[in-house]
Coordinates of C-alpha atoms (C1' of nucleotides) in Angstrom, one line a residue:
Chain N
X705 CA 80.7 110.3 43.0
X706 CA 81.8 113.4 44.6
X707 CA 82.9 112.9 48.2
X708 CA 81.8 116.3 48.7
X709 CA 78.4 115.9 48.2
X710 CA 77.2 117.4 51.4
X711 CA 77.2 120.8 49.6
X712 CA 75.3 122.4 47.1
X713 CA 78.5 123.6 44.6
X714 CA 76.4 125.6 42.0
X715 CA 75.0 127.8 45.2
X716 CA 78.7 128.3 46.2
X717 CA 80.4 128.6 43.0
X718 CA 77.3 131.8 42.7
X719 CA 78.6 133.0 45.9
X720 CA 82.2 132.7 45.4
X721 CA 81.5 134.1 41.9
X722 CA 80.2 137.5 43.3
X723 CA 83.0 137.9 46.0
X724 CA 85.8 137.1 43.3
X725 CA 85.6 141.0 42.2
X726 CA 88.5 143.3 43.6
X727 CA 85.6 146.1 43.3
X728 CA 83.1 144.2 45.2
X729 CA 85.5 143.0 48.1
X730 CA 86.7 146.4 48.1
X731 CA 82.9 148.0 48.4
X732 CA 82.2 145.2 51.4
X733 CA 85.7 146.5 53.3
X734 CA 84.8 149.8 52.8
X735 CA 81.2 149.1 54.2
X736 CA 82.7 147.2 57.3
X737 CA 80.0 147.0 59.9
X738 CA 78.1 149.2 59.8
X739 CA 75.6 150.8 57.5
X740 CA 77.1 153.3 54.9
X741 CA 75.5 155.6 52.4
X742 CA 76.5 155.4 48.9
X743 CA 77.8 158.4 48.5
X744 CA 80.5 157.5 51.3
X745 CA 81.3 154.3 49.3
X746 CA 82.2 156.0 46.6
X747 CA 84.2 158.1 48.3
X748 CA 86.3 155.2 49.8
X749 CA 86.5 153.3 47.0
X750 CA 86.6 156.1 44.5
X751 CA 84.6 153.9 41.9
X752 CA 82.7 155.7 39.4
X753 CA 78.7 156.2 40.6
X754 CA 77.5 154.0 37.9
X755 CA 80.1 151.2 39.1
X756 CA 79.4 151.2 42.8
X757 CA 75.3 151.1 41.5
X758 CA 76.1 148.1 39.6
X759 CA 78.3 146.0 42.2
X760 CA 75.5 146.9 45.1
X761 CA 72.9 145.5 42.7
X762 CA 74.2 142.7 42.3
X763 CA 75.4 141.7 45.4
X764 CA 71.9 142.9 46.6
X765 CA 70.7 140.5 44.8
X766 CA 72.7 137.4 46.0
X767 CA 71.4 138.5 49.7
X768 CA 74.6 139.5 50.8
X769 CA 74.0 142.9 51.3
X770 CA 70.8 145.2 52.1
X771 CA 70.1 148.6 51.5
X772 CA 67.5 151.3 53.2
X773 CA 66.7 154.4 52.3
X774 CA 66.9 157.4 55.0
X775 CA 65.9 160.5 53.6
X776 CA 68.0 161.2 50.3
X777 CA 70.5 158.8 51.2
X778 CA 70.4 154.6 51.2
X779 CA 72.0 153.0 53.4
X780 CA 74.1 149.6 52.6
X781 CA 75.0 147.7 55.2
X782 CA 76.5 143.6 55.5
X783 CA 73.4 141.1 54.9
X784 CA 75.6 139.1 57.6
X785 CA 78.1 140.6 59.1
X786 CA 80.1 137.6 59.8
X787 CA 81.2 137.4 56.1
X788 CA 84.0 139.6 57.0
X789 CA 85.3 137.2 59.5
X790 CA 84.7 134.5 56.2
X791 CA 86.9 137.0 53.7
X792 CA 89.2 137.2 56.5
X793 CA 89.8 133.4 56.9
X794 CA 89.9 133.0 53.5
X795 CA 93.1 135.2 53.2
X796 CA 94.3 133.4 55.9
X797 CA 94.2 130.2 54.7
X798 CA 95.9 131.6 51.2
X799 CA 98.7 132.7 53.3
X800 CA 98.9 129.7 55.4
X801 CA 98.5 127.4 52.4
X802 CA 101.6 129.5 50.6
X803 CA 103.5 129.3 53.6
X804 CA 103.4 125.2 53.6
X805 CA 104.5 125.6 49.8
X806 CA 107.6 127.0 50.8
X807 CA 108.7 124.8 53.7
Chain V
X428 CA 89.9 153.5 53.6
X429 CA 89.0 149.8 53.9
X430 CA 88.4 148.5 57.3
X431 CA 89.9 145.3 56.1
X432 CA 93.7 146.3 54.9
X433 CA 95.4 143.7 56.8
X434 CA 94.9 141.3 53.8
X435 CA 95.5 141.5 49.8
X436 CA 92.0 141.8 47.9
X437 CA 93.6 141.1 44.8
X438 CA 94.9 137.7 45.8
X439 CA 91.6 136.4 47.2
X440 CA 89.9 138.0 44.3
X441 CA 91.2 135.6 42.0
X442 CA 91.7 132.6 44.3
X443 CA 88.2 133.4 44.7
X444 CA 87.4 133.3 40.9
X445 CA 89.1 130.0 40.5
X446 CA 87.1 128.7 42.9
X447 CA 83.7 130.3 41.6
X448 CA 83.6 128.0 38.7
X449 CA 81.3 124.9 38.9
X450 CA 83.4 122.3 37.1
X451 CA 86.2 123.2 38.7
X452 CA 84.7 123.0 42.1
X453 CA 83.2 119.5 40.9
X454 CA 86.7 118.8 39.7
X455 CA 88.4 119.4 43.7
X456 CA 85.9 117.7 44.7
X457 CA 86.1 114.4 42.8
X458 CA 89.7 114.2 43.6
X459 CA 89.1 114.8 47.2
X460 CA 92.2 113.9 49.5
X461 CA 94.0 111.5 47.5
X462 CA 95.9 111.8 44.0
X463 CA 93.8 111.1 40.9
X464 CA 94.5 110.6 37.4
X465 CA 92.8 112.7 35.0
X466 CA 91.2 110.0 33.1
X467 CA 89.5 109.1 36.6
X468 CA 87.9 113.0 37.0
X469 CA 87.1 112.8 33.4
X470 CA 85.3 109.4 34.6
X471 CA 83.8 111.3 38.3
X472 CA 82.6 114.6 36.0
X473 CA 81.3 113.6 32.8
X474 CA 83.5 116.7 31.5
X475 CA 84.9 116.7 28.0
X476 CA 89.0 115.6 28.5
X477 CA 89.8 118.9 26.8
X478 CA 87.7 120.4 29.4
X479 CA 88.8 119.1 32.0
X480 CA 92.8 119.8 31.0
X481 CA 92.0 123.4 30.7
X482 CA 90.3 123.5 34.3
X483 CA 93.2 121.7 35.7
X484 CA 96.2 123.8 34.2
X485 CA 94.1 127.1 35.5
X486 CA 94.3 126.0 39.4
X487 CA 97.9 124.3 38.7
X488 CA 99.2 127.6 37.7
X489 CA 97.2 129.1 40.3
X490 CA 98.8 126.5 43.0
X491 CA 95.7 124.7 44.4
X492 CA 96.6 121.8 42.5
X493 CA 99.6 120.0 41.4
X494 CA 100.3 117.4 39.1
X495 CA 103.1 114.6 38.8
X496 CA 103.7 111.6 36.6
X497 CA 103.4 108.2 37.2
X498 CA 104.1 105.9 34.1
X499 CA 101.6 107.1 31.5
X500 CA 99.5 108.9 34.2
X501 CA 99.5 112.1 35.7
X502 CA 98.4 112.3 38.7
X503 CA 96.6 115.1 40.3
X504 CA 96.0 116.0 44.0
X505 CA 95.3 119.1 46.0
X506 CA 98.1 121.3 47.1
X507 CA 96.8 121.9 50.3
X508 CA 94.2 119.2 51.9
X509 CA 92.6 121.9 53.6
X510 CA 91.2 123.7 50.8
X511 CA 88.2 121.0 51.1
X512 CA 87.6 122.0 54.5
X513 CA 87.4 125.8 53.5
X514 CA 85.2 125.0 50.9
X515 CA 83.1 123.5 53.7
X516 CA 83.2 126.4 56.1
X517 CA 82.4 129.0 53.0
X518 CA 79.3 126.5 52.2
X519 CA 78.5 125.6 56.0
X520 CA 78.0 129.9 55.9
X521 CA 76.1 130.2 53.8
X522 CA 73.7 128.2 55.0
X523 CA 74.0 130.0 58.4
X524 CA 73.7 132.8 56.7
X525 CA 70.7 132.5 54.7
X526 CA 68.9 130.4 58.1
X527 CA 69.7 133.9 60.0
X528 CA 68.0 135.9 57.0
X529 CA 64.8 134.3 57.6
X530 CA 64.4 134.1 61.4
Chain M
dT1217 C1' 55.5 173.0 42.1
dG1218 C1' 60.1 173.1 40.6
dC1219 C1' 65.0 172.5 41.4
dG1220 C1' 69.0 169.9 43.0
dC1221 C1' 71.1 166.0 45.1
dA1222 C1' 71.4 160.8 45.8
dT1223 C1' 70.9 156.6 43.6
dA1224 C1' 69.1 153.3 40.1
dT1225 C1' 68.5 151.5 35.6
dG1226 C1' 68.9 150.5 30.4
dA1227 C1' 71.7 150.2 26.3
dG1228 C1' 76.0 149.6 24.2
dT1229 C1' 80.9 148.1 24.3
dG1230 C1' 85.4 145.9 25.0
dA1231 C1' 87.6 142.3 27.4
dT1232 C1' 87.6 137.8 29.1
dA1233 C1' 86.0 133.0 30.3
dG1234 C1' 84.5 128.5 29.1
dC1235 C1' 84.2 125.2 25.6
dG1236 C1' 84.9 122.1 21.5
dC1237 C1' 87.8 120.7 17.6
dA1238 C1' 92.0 119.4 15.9
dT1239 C1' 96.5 118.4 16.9
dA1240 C1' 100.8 117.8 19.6
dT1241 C1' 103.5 115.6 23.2
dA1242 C1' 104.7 112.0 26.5
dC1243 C1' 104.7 107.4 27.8
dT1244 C1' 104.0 102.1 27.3
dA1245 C1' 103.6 97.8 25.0
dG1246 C1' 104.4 94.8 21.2
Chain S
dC680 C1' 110.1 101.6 15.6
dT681 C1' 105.1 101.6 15.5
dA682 C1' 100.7 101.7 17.3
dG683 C1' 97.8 103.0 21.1
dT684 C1' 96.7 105.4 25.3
dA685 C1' 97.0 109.6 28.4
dT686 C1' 97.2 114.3 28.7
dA687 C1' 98.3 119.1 27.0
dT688 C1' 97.9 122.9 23.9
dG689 C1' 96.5 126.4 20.0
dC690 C1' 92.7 128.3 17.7
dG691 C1' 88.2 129.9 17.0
dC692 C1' 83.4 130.7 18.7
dT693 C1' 80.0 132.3 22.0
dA694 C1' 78.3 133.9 26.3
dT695 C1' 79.1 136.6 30.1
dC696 C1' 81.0 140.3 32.7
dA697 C1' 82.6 144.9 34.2
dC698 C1' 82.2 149.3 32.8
dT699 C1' 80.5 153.8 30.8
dC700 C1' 77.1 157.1 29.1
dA701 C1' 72.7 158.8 29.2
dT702 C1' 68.6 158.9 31.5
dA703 C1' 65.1 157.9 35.0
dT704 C1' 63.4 157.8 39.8
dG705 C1' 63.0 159.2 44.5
dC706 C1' 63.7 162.6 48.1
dG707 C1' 64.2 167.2 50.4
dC708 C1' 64.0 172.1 50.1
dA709 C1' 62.8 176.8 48.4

DNA sequence: TGCGCATATGAGTGATAGCGCATATACTAG
DNA sequence: CTAGTATATGCGCTATCACTCATATGCGCA
């Protein structure tokens, strides 16, 4: 029925679900490449403790994001660090897509 | 702060939530390249007509979709044809992703 | 062992999203 | 003009989400 049948839609929609939080896509910047303590996220994102808990849980828990501990600090870093290039060709498409609106 | 400031979080945030939704994934797809009335996604889906109205307006206001009349009809087709193949690439990642995850 | 810092978790709350029902609007045919 | 079909919209309900507060857990240090 669908002629995009080649992909499984409920496992993106989950996916697409997570990164559709301004928070979240801000905590994932903020982490960039390489692995960051909490604390520093926080700090970048100047979320609330609690909040930055929550949003690392749960993206965590979609595999998109792992954290280890090192002494008193745990450090997050990108699951796959590629999904920054993803995000990032996202935005461009939006731009290119609004672009062909106007012309 | 964010690594990533060269584009706008809040725009892909909710471009992002459009597309997190599993109906309204189902819906893109069913329509696929070519214009579609709504009775024939109401046909592809199985969604309710009400449904299906209300997923519709959300990604024509947000401009992934437009709509135009053709006698009692109104056809529906996607703004820009590429979204499909974005869709692809964000699936076709996560595959990657998850293959690299358990290597 | 006990204190303090870093982070996680559970409960509760307000806002929002998705859905169905009923109804309205736009168009066509007779 | 009327009846029937195609689609949109307003309202109300429920589930889910993002968030906060309070508290728990894990670690390092005195």
């Amino acid at each position: 029925m669908e002629s995009c049948s080649h992909f499984d839609i409920d496992k993106l929609a989950k996916v697409m679900k997570i990164l559709s939080e301004p928070n979240r896509l801000n905590i994932l910047c903020s982490m960039g490449l390489e692995c960051t303590p909490v604390s520093a996220i926080i700090a970048a994102t100047g979320l609330s403790q609690t909040n930055v808990s929550f949003h690392l849980r749960i993206m965590r828990e979609a595999g998109l994001v792992k954290g280890e501990r090192r002494g008193a600090f745990i450090y997050y870093c990108l699951y796959d660090t590629t999904l920054l290039e993803v995000l990032e060709n996202m935005s461009q498409w939006m731009d290119d897509s609004q672009k062909k609106a106007f012309a």
